[in-house]
Coordinates of C-alpha atoms and ligand atoms in Angstrom, one line a residue:
M1 CA 15.6 19.8 55.2
S2 CA 18.5 19.1 52.8
D3 CA 18.1 19.2 49.1
I4 CA 17.5 15.8 47.5
I5 CA 17.6 16.4 43.7
Q6 CA 20.8 15.6 41.8
L7 CA 21.8 15.2 38.2
L8 CA 22.3 11.6 37.1
P9 CA 25.8 10.6 36.2
D10 CA 26.3 10.3 32.5
H11 CA 26.7 6.5 32.4
V12 CA 23.3 6.1 34.2
A13 CA 21.7 8.7 31.9
N14 CA 23.1 6.8 28.9
Q15 CA 21.8 3.5 30.2
I16 CA 18.4 5.0 30.5
A17 CA 18.6 6.4 27.0
A18 CA 19.7 3.0 25.8
G19 CA 16.4 1.6 27.0
E20 CA 14.7 3.7 24.3
V21 CA 17.2 3.3 21.5
V22 CA 18.3 -0.3 21.9
Q23 CA 15.6 -2.9 22.4
R24 CA 17.4 -5.8 20.8
P25 CA 20.4 -6.6 18.6
A26 CA 18.4 -5.5 15.6
S27 CA 18.2 -2.0 16.9
V28 CA 22.0 -1.8 17.1
V29 CA 22.2 -3.2 13.6
K30 CA 19.9 -0.5 12.3
E31 CA 21.8 2.3 14.0
L32 CA 25.2 1.1 12.8
L33 CA 24.1 0.5 9.2
E34 CA 22.5 4.0 9.1
N35 CA 25.7 5.6 10.5
A36 CA 27.6 3.9 7.7
I37 CA 25.2 5.2 5.1
D38 CA 25.3 8.7 6.5
A39 CA 29.1 8.5 6.3
G40 CA 28.8 8.0 2.5
A41 CA 29.9 4.3 2.4
T42 CA 29.7 2.4 -0.9
S43 CA 30.4 -0.9 0.8
I44 CA 28.9 -2.1 4.1
K45 CA 29.6 -5.4 5.8
L46 CA 27.7 -6.7 8.7
L47 CA 29.2 -9.6 10.7
L48 CA 27.1 -11.3 13.4
K49 CA 27.7 -14.0 16.1
D50 CA 24.8 -15.7 17.9
A51 CA 22.1 -13.5 16.5
G52 CA 24.1 -10.4 17.5
K53 CA 24.1 -11.3 21.1
T54 CA 27.8 -12.0 21.1
L55 CA 28.9 -9.8 18.2
I56 CA 27.5 -7.2 15.9
Q57 CA 30.2 -5.6 13.7
V58 CA 29.7 -3.1 10.9
I59 CA 32.6 -2.3 8.6
D60 CA 32.2 0.6 6.1
D61 CA 34.4 2.5 3.6
G62 CA 32.8 5.8 4.5
K63 CA 34.5 9.1 5.4
G64 CA 35.7 8.0 8.8
M65 CA 36.3 10.2 11.8
S66 CA 39.2 12.3 13.2
A67 CA 40.7 11.2 16.6
T68 CA 38.7 13.9 18.4
D69 CA 35.5 13.1 16.6
A70 CA 35.9 9.4 17.3
R71 CA 36.0 10.2 21.0
M72 CA 33.2 12.7 20.8
S73 CA 30.9 10.3 18.9
F74 CA 30.3 8.4 22.1
E75 CA 29.1 11.5 24.0
R76 CA 25.3 11.8 24.4
H77 CA 23.7 14.3 22.1
A78 CA 26.9 14.5 20.1
T79 CA 26.2 14.6 16.4
S80 CA 27.7 16.0 13.2
K81 CA 24.3 15.9 11.5
I82 CA 22.4 18.9 12.8
Q83 CA 23.4 22.1 14.4
K84 CA 20.2 24.0 15.2
A85 CA 16.6 23.2 15.8
E86 CA 15.5 24.3 12.4
D87 CA 17.7 21.6 10.8
L88 CA 15.3 19.1 12.3
F89 CA 12.8 20.2 9.6
N90 CA 15.2 19.7 6.7
L91 CA 16.8 16.4 7.4
S92 CA 18.8 14.5 4.8
T93 CA 20.6 12.0 7.1
K94 CA 19.3 8.9 8.8
G95 CA 20.6 9.9 12.2
F96 CA 20.4 13.2 14.0
R97 CA 19.8 12.5 17.6
G98 CA 23.4 11.8 18.5
E99 CA 22.2 9.2 20.9
A100 CA 23.0 5.9 19.3
L101 CA 26.7 5.4 19.9
A102 CA 26.4 6.8 23.5
S103 CA 23.5 4.4 24.2
I104 CA 25.2 1.4 22.7
A105 CA 28.5 2.0 24.5
A106 CA 26.5 2.1 27.8
I107 CA 25.3 -1.4 27.5
A108 CA 28.0 -3.4 25.6
H109 CA 31.7 -3.7 24.9
V110 CA 32.5 -1.5 21.9
E111 CA 35.5 -1.4 19.7
L112 CA 35.8 1.4 17.2
K113 CA 38.4 1.7 14.5
T114 CA 38.2 4.6 12.1
K115 CA 40.4 6.5 9.6
Q116 CA 39.8 9.4 7.4
E117 CA 40.9 9.3 3.7
N118 CA 44.0 11.6 3.9
E119 CA 45.3 10.6 7.3
E120 CA 48.3 8.3 7.8
L121 CA 46.9 6.7 10.9
G122 CA 43.5 6.0 12.3
T123 CA 42.1 5.8 15.7
S124 CA 41.1 2.8 17.8
I125 CA 38.9 3.2 20.9
K126 CA 37.6 0.6 23.3
I127 CA 34.7 1.4 25.6
E128 CA 32.9 -0.8 28.2
G129 CA 29.7 0.5 29.9
S130 CA 30.4 4.1 28.9
K131 CA 34.0 4.0 30.2
I132 CA 36.9 4.5 27.8
V133 CA 39.3 1.5 28.3
S134 CA 41.8 2.5 25.7
Q135 CA 42.5 4.9 22.8
D136 CA 45.3 4.3 20.3
F137 CA 46.6 5.3 16.9
I138 CA 46.5 2.4 14.6
S139 CA 47.0 1.7 10.9
T140 CA 43.8 0.8 9.3
S141 CA 42.0 1.3 6.0
K142 CA 39.7 4.3 5.2
G143 CA 36.3 4.1 6.9
T144 CA 34.9 2.9 10.1
S145 CA 34.5 -0.5 11.9
I146 CA 32.4 -0.7 15.0
A147 CA 32.2 -4.0 16.9
V148 CA 29.5 -4.3 19.5
K149 CA 30.2 -7.3 21.8
N150 CA 28.2 -8.9 24.6
L151 CA 25.1 -6.7 24.3
F152 CA 23.3 -6.0 27.7
Y153 CA 26.3 -7.6 29.5
N154 CA 25.6 -5.2 32.4
I155 CA 21.8 -5.4 32.3
P156 CA 21.0 -9.1 32.9
A157 CA 17.3 -8.4 32.9
R158 CA 17.4 -7.1 29.4
R159 CA 19.7 -9.9 28.2
N160 CA 17.4 -12.5 29.6
F161 CA 14.5 -10.8 27.9
L162 CA 16.0 -11.4 24.4
K163 CA 14.2 -14.0 22.3
S164 CA 15.7 -17.1 20.7
D165 CA 18.5 -16.7 18.2
T166 CA 16.0 -17.5 15.4
V167 CA 13.7 -14.7 16.4
E168 CA 16.5 -12.2 17.0
T169 CA 18.1 -13.1 13.7
R170 CA 14.8 -12.6 11.9
H171 CA 14.6 -9.0 13.4
I172 CA 18.1 -8.3 12.2
I173 CA 17.4 -9.6 8.7
D174 CA 14.3 -7.4 8.6
E175 CA 16.4 -4.3 9.4
F176 CA 19.2 -5.4 7.0
Q177 CA 16.7 -5.8 4.2
R178 CA 15.1 -2.5 4.7
V179 CA 18.4 -0.7 4.6
A180 CA 19.6 -2.8 1.6
L181 CA 16.4 -2.1 -0.3
A182 CA 16.6 1.6 0.4
H183 CA 20.1 1.8 -1.0
P184 CA 20.4 -0.5 -4.0
T185 CA 23.6 1.1 -5.3
I186 CA 25.6 0.2 -2.1
Y187 CA 27.3 -3.1 -1.7
F188 CA 26.1 -5.1 1.3
L189 CA 27.4 -8.2 2.9
L190 CA 25.9 -10.2 5.8
H191 CA 27.7 -13.0 7.6
H192 CA 26.2 -14.9 10.5
N193 CA 28.4 -17.2 12.5
N194 CA 30.8 -17.1 9.5
N195 CA 28.1 -18.2 7.0
E196 CA 27.3 -15.8 4.2
V197 CA 23.6 -14.9 4.3
Y198 CA 23.6 -12.0 1.8
N199 CA 26.1 -10.8 -0.7
L200 CA 24.5 -7.9 -2.6
R201 CA 26.3 -6.2 -5.3
G202 CA 25.5 -2.5 -6.0
S203 CA 22.8 -2.6 -8.6
N204 CA 19.5 -1.0 -9.7
L205 CA 16.4 -1.2 -7.7
R206 CA 14.8 -4.1 -9.5
Q207 CA 18.0 -6.2 -9.3
R208 CA 18.3 -5.4 -5.6
I209 CA 14.7 -6.5 -4.9
V210 CA 15.3 -9.7 -6.8
A211 CA 18.7 -10.3 -5.1
V212 CA 17.0 -9.9 -1.7
F213 CA 13.9 -11.9 -2.3
G214 CA 15.0 -14.4 -4.9
S215 CA 14.8 -14.7 -8.7
K216 CA 11.1 -15.7 -8.6
M217 CA 10.4 -12.1 -7.6
N218 CA 11.4 -10.8 -11.0
E219 CA 8.3 -11.9 -13.0
K220 CA 6.0 -10.6 -10.2
L221 CA 7.0 -6.9 -10.3
V222 CA 5.1 -4.2 -12.0
P223 CA 6.9 -0.9 -12.1
I224 CA 5.5 2.3 -10.7
N225 CA 6.6 5.7 -11.8
E226 CA 5.0 9.1 -11.1
H227 CA 6.4 12.6 -10.8
T228 CA 4.6 15.6 -9.5
D229 CA 5.6 18.8 -7.7
I230 CA 4.9 17.5 -4.3
L231 CA 5.7 13.8 -4.6
D232 CA 7.7 11.3 -6.6
I233 CA 6.7 7.7 -6.5
Q234 CA 8.9 5.0 -7.8
G235 CA 9.2 1.3 -7.3
F236 CA 7.3 -1.8 -7.8
I237 CA 4.1 -3.5 -6.9
A238 CA 3.6 -7.3 -7.2
K239 CA 0.9 -8.5 -9.5
P240 CA -2.3 -9.2 -7.6
E241 CA -2.1 -13.0 -8.4
F242 CA 1.1 -13.1 -6.3
S243 CA -0.5 -11.5 -3.3
K244 CA 0.2 -13.1 0.0
R245 CA -1.8 -14.8 2.8
K246 CA 0.5 -13.2 5.3
R247 CA 1.4 -9.6 5.3
G248 CA 5.0 -9.7 4.2
E249 CA 6.8 -7.9 1.5
Q250 CA 5.3 -4.4 2.1
F251 CA 7.8 -1.7 2.0
F252 CA 7.4 2.1 2.0
F253 CA 10.5 4.3 1.8
V254 CA 10.2 8.0 2.2
N255 CA 13.3 9.9 1.1
D256 CA 15.3 6.6 1.3
R257 CA 14.1 5.8 4.8
F258 CA 11.9 2.8 5.6
I259 CA 8.7 3.8 7.2
K260 CA 5.5 2.2 8.4
S261 CA 2.3 3.8 7.6
S262 CA -1.1 2.1 7.8
Y263 CA -2.6 5.1 6.2
L264 CA -0.5 4.8 3.0
N265 CA -0.8 1.0 3.1
H266 CA -4.6 1.6 3.0
A267 CA -4.1 3.7 -0.2
V268 CA -2.3 0.9 -1.9
V269 CA -4.6 -1.9 -0.8
N270 CA -7.5 0.3 -1.9
A271 CA -6.0 0.7 -5.4
F272 CA -5.9 -3.1 -5.7
D273 CA -9.6 -3.1 -5.0
G274 CA -11.5 -6.0 -6.4
L275 CA -8.3 -7.7 -7.7
L276 CA -7.3 -9.4 -4.4
E277 CA -8.8 -12.4 -2.9
Q278 CA -10.3 -11.7 0.5
G279 CA -7.7 -12.0 3.2
S280 CA -4.7 -11.7 1.0
H281 CA -2.2 -8.9 1.0
P282 CA -0.4 -7.2 -2.0
S283 CA 3.4 -7.0 -2.0
Y284 CA 4.9 -3.6 -2.8
F285 CA 8.2 -1.7 -2.8
L286 CA 7.3 1.9 -3.0
Y287 CA 9.8 4.7 -2.8
L288 CA 8.3 8.1 -2.2
T289 CA 10.4 11.3 -2.4
V290 CA 8.9 14.5 -0.9
P291 CA 10.5 17.8 0.0
A292 CA 12.3 17.2 3.4
S293 CA 10.5 20.2 4.8
T294 CA 7.1 18.6 4.4
I295 CA 7.7 15.6 6.7
D296 CA 8.4 15.3 10.4
I297 CA 10.5 12.3 11.2
N298 CA 10.9 13.3 14.8
I299 CA 7.8 11.8 16.2
H300 CA 9.1 8.3 17.1
P301 CA 12.4 7.5 18.8
T302 CA 13.2 4.6 16.5
K303 CA 11.9 6.6 13.5
T304 CA 9.8 4.2 11.5
E305 CA 6.8 6.4 11.6
I306 CA 6.8 9.9 10.1
K307 CA 4.3 12.6 9.8
F308 CA 3.4 14.2 6.5
D309 CA 2.1 17.7 6.0
N310 CA -0.2 16.8 3.3
E311 CA -1.2 13.2 4.0
K312 CA -4.5 13.3 2.2
A313 CA -3.1 14.5 -1.0
L314 CA -0.3 11.8 -0.8
Y315 CA -3.0 9.2 -0.1
A316 CA -5.0 10.1 -3.2
M317 CA -2.0 10.3 -5.5
L318 CA -0.5 7.0 -4.3
R319 CA -3.8 5.3 -4.8
A320 CA -4.3 6.7 -8.2
T321 CA -0.7 5.9 -9.3
V322 CA -0.9 2.3 -8.2
K323 CA -4.3 1.9 -9.8
H324 CA -2.9 3.4 -13.0
S325 CA 0.0 1.0 -13.1
L326 CA -2.2 -2.0 -12.4
G327 CA -4.3 -1.0 -15.4
Q328 CA -1.4 0.0 -17.6
Y329 CA 0.4 -3.2 -17.2
N330 CA -2.9 -4.9 -17.7
V331 CA -2.4 -7.1 -14.8
A332 CA -6.1 -7.4 -14.2
P333 CA -7.3 -10.8 -15.4
V334 CA -8.8 -10.5 -18.8
L335 CA -11.5 -12.2 -20.9
D336 CA -10.5 -13.7 -24.2
F337 CA -10.9 -10.6 -26.3
N338 CA -8.6 -7.6 -26.6
R339 CA -9.3 -5.2 -23.8
D340 CA -10.0 -1.7 -24.8
S341 CA -7.2 0.3 -23.1
N342 CA -9.9 2.8 -22.0
L343 CA -11.0 0.1 -19.6
D344 CA -7.8 0.2 -17.8
T345 CA -7.9 3.9 -17.2
P346 CA -8.6 4.3 -13.5
Y347 CA -11.0 6.7 -12.1
H348 CA -10.2 10.4 -12.3
F349 CA -8.3 11.8 -9.5
N350 CA -10.8 13.5 -7.4
K351 CA -10.5 17.0 -6.0
S352 CA -12.5 16.2 -3.0
A353 CA -9.8 13.8 -1.8
V354 CA -7.6 16.7 -1.2
K355 CA -10.3 18.9 0.2
G356 CA -10.1 19.3 3.9
S357 CA -6.3 19.0 4.3
V358 CA -4.3 22.2 4.5
P359 CA -1.1 21.4 2.6
K360 CA 1.7 23.8 3.3
I361 CA 2.8 23.8 -0.3
T362 CA 0.4 24.6 -3.0
V363 CA -1.3 21.5 -4.4
D364 CA -2.7 21.8 -7.9
P365 CA -6.3 20.9 -7.2
D366 CA -6.7 19.8 -10.8
F367 CA -3.7 17.5 -10.5
N368 CA -4.4 14.4 -12.5
P369 CA -1.8 11.7 -12.8
F370 CA -3.4 10.4 -15.9
K371 CA -2.8 13.2 -18.2
E372 CA -3.1 11.3 -21.5
A373 CA -6.2 9.5 -20.2
S374 CA -8.0 12.6 -19.3
Q375 CA -7.5 14.1 -22.8
K376 CA -9.2 11.0 -24.3
E377 CA -12.2 11.5 -22.2
V378 CA -12.7 8.5 -20.0
A379 CA -15.8 6.6 -21.0
L380 CA -18.4 5.9 -18.4
P381 CA -18.9 2.3 -17.5
Y382 CA -22.4 2.4 -18.9
K383 CA -21.7 4.4 -22.0
S384 CA -18.4 2.9 -23.2
E385 CA -19.4 2.5 -26.9
Q386 CA -16.2 1.1 -28.0
N387 CA -16.2 -1.5 -25.4
T388 CA -19.8 -2.6 -26.0
Q389 CA -18.9 -2.9 -29.6
S390 CA -16.0 -5.2 -28.9
W391 CA -18.2 -7.3 -26.8
E392 CA -21.0 -7.3 -29.4
S393 CA -18.5 -8.3 -32.1
L394 CA -18.2 -11.6 -30.3
Y395 CA -21.9 -12.2 -31.0
T396 CA -21.7 -11.4 -34.6
S397 CA -18.9 -13.9 -35.0
V398 CA -20.9 -16.5 -33.0
S399 CA -23.4 -16.7 -35.8
D400 CA -20.7 -16.5 -38.5
E401 CA -18.8 -19.3 -37.0
I402 CA -21.8 -21.4 -36.5
N403 CA -22.6 -20.9 -40.1
Q404 CA -19.2 -22.0 -41.3
E405 CA -18.8 -24.9 -39.1
E406 CA -22.4 -26.0 -39.3
L407 CA -22.5 -26.9 -35.7
F408 CA -26.1 -25.9 -35.4
D409 CA -28.9 -26.4 -37.9
H410 CA -31.2 -23.8 -36.5
Q411 CA -29.2 -20.6 -36.6
Q412 CA -32.3 -18.4 -36.5
E413 CA -32.9 -19.4 -32.9
T414 CA -29.4 -18.7 -31.8
K415 CA -29.5 -15.3 -33.5
T416 CA -32.6 -14.2 -31.7
Q417 CA -31.8 -15.6 -28.3
K418 CA -28.3 -14.9 -27.0
T419 CA -28.8 -15.3 -23.3
F420 CA -30.5 -17.7 -21.0
Q421 CA -31.2 -17.6 -17.3
I422 CA -30.4 -20.7 -15.3
Q423 CA -32.3 -21.3 -12.0
R424 CA -32.8 -17.6 -11.6
K425 CA -29.2 -17.4 -10.5
Y426 CA -26.9 -17.4 -13.5
V427 CA -27.1 -15.9 -16.9
M428 CA -25.6 -18.0 -19.7
S429 CA -24.4 -16.2 -22.8
L430 CA -22.9 -17.5 -26.0
I431 CA -19.5 -16.2 -27.1
K432 CA -17.2 -17.1 -30.0
S433 CA -15.2 -19.7 -28.1
G434 CA -17.9 -21.2 -26.0
V435 CA -20.2 -19.9 -23.3
V436 CA -19.9 -17.4 -20.4
L437 CA -21.7 -18.2 -17.2
I438 CA -22.5 -15.0 -15.3
H439 CA -23.4 -14.9 -11.6
Q440 CA -26.2 -12.4 -11.8
S441 CA -26.0 -11.1 -8.2
S442 CA -22.2 -10.7 -8.2
A443 CA -22.2 -9.2 -11.7
H444 CA -24.8 -6.7 -10.7
Q445 CA -22.8 -5.7 -7.6
R446 CA -19.8 -5.0 -9.8
I447 CA -21.9 -2.8 -12.2
L448 CA -23.5 -0.8 -9.3
Y449 CA -20.3 -0.5 -7.5
E450 CA -18.5 1.1 -10.4
E451 CA -21.5 3.3 -11.1
F452 CA -21.7 4.6 -7.6
L453 CA -17.9 4.9 -7.2
E454 CA -17.9 7.0 -10.3
S455 CA -20.8 9.2 -9.2
I456 CA -19.3 9.7 -5.8
T457 CA -15.8 10.5 -6.9
V458 CA -16.0 11.9 -10.4
K459 CA -19.3 13.4 -11.4
E460 CA -22.5 13.7 -9.6
A461 CA -25.3 11.3 -10.3
N462 CA -28.8 12.3 -11.3
S463 CA -31.2 12.6 -8.4
Q464 CA -34.9 12.0 -8.5
Q465 CA -37.0 14.4 -6.4
L466 CA -39.4 12.7 -4.0
L467 CA -43.0 14.0 -4.2
F468 CA -43.3 13.8 -0.4
P469 CA -40.0 14.2 1.5
V470 CA -39.3 11.2 3.8
K471 CA -38.3 11.7 7.4
I472 CA -36.3 8.9 8.9
S473 CA -35.3 8.5 12.6
F474 CA -31.8 7.6 13.7
T475 CA -29.8 7.9 16.9
S476 CA -27.9 11.1 17.3
Q477 CA -24.6 9.2 16.7
E478 CA -26.0 7.9 13.4
I479 CA -27.2 11.3 12.4
E480 CA -23.7 12.6 13.0
M481 CA -22.2 9.9 10.7
I482 CA -24.7 10.6 8.0
Y483 CA -23.9 14.3 8.3
T484 CA -20.1 13.7 7.8
M485 CA -20.9 11.8 4.6
K486 CA -23.3 14.3 3.4
S487 CA -21.4 15.6 0.4
E488 CA -20.5 12.1 -0.9
L489 CA -24.2 11.1 -0.4
E490 CA -25.2 14.1 -2.4
N491 CA -22.8 13.2 -5.2
A492 CA -24.4 9.8 -5.2
G493 CA -27.8 11.3 -5.8
F494 CA -29.3 11.9 -2.3
S495 CA -30.6 15.3 -1.4
F496 CA -31.4 16.3 2.2
D497 CA -33.9 18.7 3.6
E498 CA -33.4 18.9 7.3
F499 CA -31.1 17.4 9.9
T500 CA -32.3 17.3 13.5
K501 CA -30.7 15.7 16.5
D502 CA -32.4 12.4 15.8
S503 CA -33.9 12.5 12.3
V504 CA -33.1 13.4 8.7
T505 CA -35.5 14.5 6.0
I506 CA -34.7 13.3 2.5
K507 CA -36.1 14.9 -0.5
G508 CA -34.2 13.3 -3.3
I509 CA -32.6 9.9 -4.0
P510 CA -30.4 8.3 -6.6
V511 CA -32.3 7.2 -9.7
S512 CA -31.3 3.6 -9.1
V513 CA -32.9 3.6 -5.7
T514 CA -36.6 3.1 -5.0
E515 CA -38.4 4.9 -2.3
S516 CA -39.1 1.8 -0.3
K517 CA -35.3 1.1 -0.1
I518 CA -34.2 4.5 1.4
T519 CA -34.2 3.4 5.0
I520 CA -32.5 0.1 4.4
I521 CA -29.8 1.5 2.2
L522 CA -28.9 4.1 4.8
E523 CA -29.0 1.6 7.7
E524 CA -26.8 -0.8 5.8
L525 CA -24.4 2.0 5.0
L526 CA -24.1 3.0 8.7
N527 CA -23.5 -0.7 9.5
D528 CA -20.8 -1.0 6.9
M529 CA -19.1 2.2 7.9
N530 CA -19.0 1.0 11.5
L531 CA -17.5 -2.3 10.5
E532 CA -15.0 -1.1 7.9
V533 CA -13.7 2.4 8.6
P534 CA -11.1 2.4 11.3
D535 CA -10.8 6.2 11.3
A536 CA -13.0 9.0 10.0
S537 CA -10.2 10.5 8.0
F538 CA -10.3 7.5 5.6
S539 CA -12.2 8.1 2.4
H540 CA -15.8 6.9 2.6
F541 CA -16.1 6.4 -1.1
D542 CA -15.2 2.8 -1.4
V543 CA -17.2 1.6 1.6
M544 CA -20.2 3.6 0.4
A545 CA -20.1 2.3 -3.1
K546 CA -19.7 -1.3 -1.9
S547 CA -22.5 -0.9 0.6
F548 CA -24.9 0.5 -2.0
A549 CA -24.0 -2.1 -4.5
K550 CA -24.6 -4.9 -1.9
T551 CA -28.0 -3.5 -0.8
L552 CA -29.3 -2.7 -4.3
S553 CA -28.0 -5.6 -6.3
L554 CA -30.2 -8.1 -7.9
K555 CA -30.6 -11.1 -5.7
T556 CA -30.5 -14.8 -6.6
G557 CA -34.1 -15.8 -7.3
T558 CA -34.9 -12.8 -9.3
K559 CA -36.4 -13.6 -12.7
L560 CA -34.8 -11.6 -15.5
S561 CA -36.4 -10.9 -18.9
E562 CA -34.3 -11.5 -21.9
K563 CA -33.7 -7.7 -22.2
E564 CA -32.6 -7.5 -18.6
Q565 CA -30.3 -10.4 -19.1
E566 CA -28.7 -8.8 -22.1
S567 CA -28.3 -5.5 -20.4
L568 CA -26.7 -7.2 -17.4
V569 CA -24.2 -8.9 -19.8
N570 CA -23.4 -5.7 -21.7
N571 CA -23.1 -3.6 -18.5
L572 CA -20.9 -6.1 -16.9
F573 CA -18.5 -6.2 -19.7
S574 CA -18.4 -2.4 -19.9
C575 CA -17.1 -2.3 -16.4
K576 CA -13.5 -1.4 -15.8
E577 CA -12.9 -4.6 -13.8
S578 CA -15.5 -7.0 -15.0
T579 CA -14.1 -10.2 -13.7
I580 CA -14.6 -9.9 -10.0
S581 CA -17.3 -8.5 -7.7
P582 CA -16.4 -5.7 -5.3
F583 CA -16.2 -8.3 -2.6
G584 CA -13.7 -10.5 -4.4
K585 CA -16.0 -13.1 -5.9
A586 CA -15.9 -14.1 -9.6
T587 CA -18.6 -12.5 -11.6
F588 CA -18.4 -14.9 -14.5
K589 CA -16.6 -18.0 -15.8
T590 CA -16.1 -19.0 -19.4
L591 CA -16.4 -22.5 -20.7
T592 CA -14.6 -23.0 -24.0
L593 CA -15.8 -25.5 -26.5
N594 CA -12.7 -27.4 -25.7
E595 CA -13.6 -27.6 -22.1
I596 CA -17.1 -28.7 -22.9
D597 CA -15.7 -31.3 -25.2
N598 CA -13.5 -32.6 -22.5
L599 CA -16.5 -33.0 -20.3
F600 CA -17.7 -35.7 -22.7
N601 CA -14.4 -37.3 -23.5
S602 CA -13.4 -38.3 -20.0
Ligands
LIG701 P1 23.7 10.4 15.0 O1 23.9 9.4 13.9 O2 22.3 10.6 15.4 O3 24.5 11.7 14.7 P2 25.3 8.6 16.5 O4 25.5 8.4 18.0 O5 24.8 7.4 15.8 O6 24.4 9.9 16.3 O7 26.7 9.0 15.9 C1 27.3 10.1 16.4 C2 28.3 10.8 15.4 O8 29.4 9.9 15.1 C3 27.7 11.0 14.0 O9 27.0 12.2 14.0 C4 28.9 10.9 13.1 O10 29.5 12.1 13.0 C5 29.8 9.9 13.8 N1 29.7 8.6 13.3 C6 29.0 7.5 13.7 N2 29.2 6.4 13.0 C7 30.0 6.8 12.0 C8 30.6 6.1 10.8 N3 30.3 4.8 10.6 N4 31.4 6.8 10.0 C9 31.7 8.1 10.2 N5 31.2 8.8 11.3 C10 30.4 8.2 12.1
LIG702 MG1 23.4 7.4 14.1

C-alpha cells in the first residue's frame, strides 16, 4: 500500500493555527497592540471599522523592522523575542510564540508598513491568505502600521460566527482597556468608524484609570503599595461602598500583563470580608511584579492565565496587603467616635498560609507586611484596653451631658443602667449623641468570628479537656475532610484522640463551646465547607470562623442579664470591624438625638 501521510502546506497549517490565536476581532487587536508595546512604542493608535470586521489598524512609533524582518515576521514560529527554550522561563515581552502575524495573515488581507529609525526608506508588504501580493520600498515615518482587513474573508463559517457589532466592539474595548491600563505612560488613541472613543495621554496610573473609567472613579480609589523580596504590589482598590452588583472593574496585571486568576481574586475578595454587601463585587486594579523566572505564562495560548511558583505565598500577601490598605485608609464605616488606629491593623500574616507550598525562592516565613503594626503589639479583640476606654468614655460623657443640659431629672438611674434589652432581640445602649441599637445575634456573630479567626490564624486558643472523650461517627468522606482541617481545628481549641475510617474521638474543645454542641458545630462546619470552598487549596480559616460564629452565636429570643448586655456591647466595639456581621448584616444602628427629634417633628 502507498504511504498516505504528508506535511500540510504552510497556508493550511497557518489557518489551523489561526483558529487558536484569532477567535474574533478582539484577538487581533490584542496581538497587534502587544507587538507595538514590545517594539517600544510611546504612541499607539487603533483604528477600527465595523467592530474590526472590516478594518483593524494599529499604528505605532516603535522600532520598526528591516525589509528582511518585515517579510520574516509573517512566517510561522518567526519571532525576535526568544531564541532558546530557556528564554521561555524569563520572558519580558508580551509575545514570544511568533504565531500571531502568520495566523492573522492566513485569514485576512494584511498591509504592513514599517521603517526603522535610521533608514531612508521603509517597507510595505501586502499579504492575502498567507500569499505575498506585493513588497515595495516606501517612504513612511518611523515605526509600524499594520492594517488587517476583511477578517475571516476566506473562512465564511468563522465570519458568520461573529457576534453583533456591539458585542464585538465590547470585546475589543476590553482588550484595549487592559493594554492601556497596563501601560499608563504610553499614549493610546482609539477611533471606531471615524469617531474618537479614547484619547489617552501618557500619565501616571491613577490618571490613566480615571481617564479610562471616568472622573467619578477618582474618589473611589484607595492606593495599594507593598514591596517584598518575592512580590511587589501596586495599584488601587475601590472603596467597598462603591462595590458593584456585576463583576466589572477587576484587573490583575502581572509584570505588566493582564491576567485572570480566580485564586488571586479570592484573596482580594477575602480581604474585603465583612465590608461588602452580599452579592456585590469589589473593583480593583492591582499590579503585581514578580521575578520573571517564578511564573509560567506558557500554559494558555491566549495567555490570560499564568502559573505562579509560589501561589500560596502570593495569596497570603495579597490578602494581607489589601486588608492593610482598607484599614489604613480607614475606609471601613466608622461609628461617631475616633477609631483607635490599632483597630485597623489587620490580622497578623500567618505562617501557616505559606506552609505546604514549596516556593522555589526562599520565602521569609516571618514575613509580615505590617512591620510597624507588629512592633506595637496588636491588641486582641477582647483585650483592647485602649479601645474599650474610648468606648467607655462615651458613657462618662453621657452622664456629664445629661447633667449639663438637664435633660433628665433622675441621673442616678441612667448611671446605673446603661443598656436595655428589647424583645430579647436587640440591646439598646445610650451614647453621647443618642442611642445605639445592637442586633444581639449579628453582633455576637461578629465577636465570635473575630475571636475564632484570630485563634485559627494567629495564636492558638485555649482548649478545655473533656473528662470523657467523645466519639462521633461520620462518613469516611467527612472524616477525611475533618482530617484535612485538623491543624486549624487544633488552633481553634479542638484536640483529637483517634481518627478511624468512620469516627473521630475528641478529647478537648474550645472554651467557648459546650460539650453538647460538639456534634452540631462539626456537622455545620462540614456543611459550610461543602457549600463554600470550591477547591481544597483555598484557606479554610474564613469559612471555619464563620461557621463556628454562626453555630455558637446567641440567638434571638435569648434573655441577657445586664452584665451580659454590657459585655456584648464592649466586646462588639472592641472588634476590628464592629459595624457588620461576618455575613454582611449590620450589627448596630445609631439613632442620634436629632433623628429622634425628627421622629416627633414630622
Ligand atoms: P511574536 O510577537 O510572538 O514574536 P508575532 O507574529 O506577533 O510574534 O510577530 C513576529 C515578529 O515580528 C516579532 O517577534 C517582531 O520581531 C516583529 N514585529 C511584529 N510587530 C511589530 C511591530 N509593531 N514593530 C516592530 N516589530 C514587530
Ligand atoms: Mg506578537
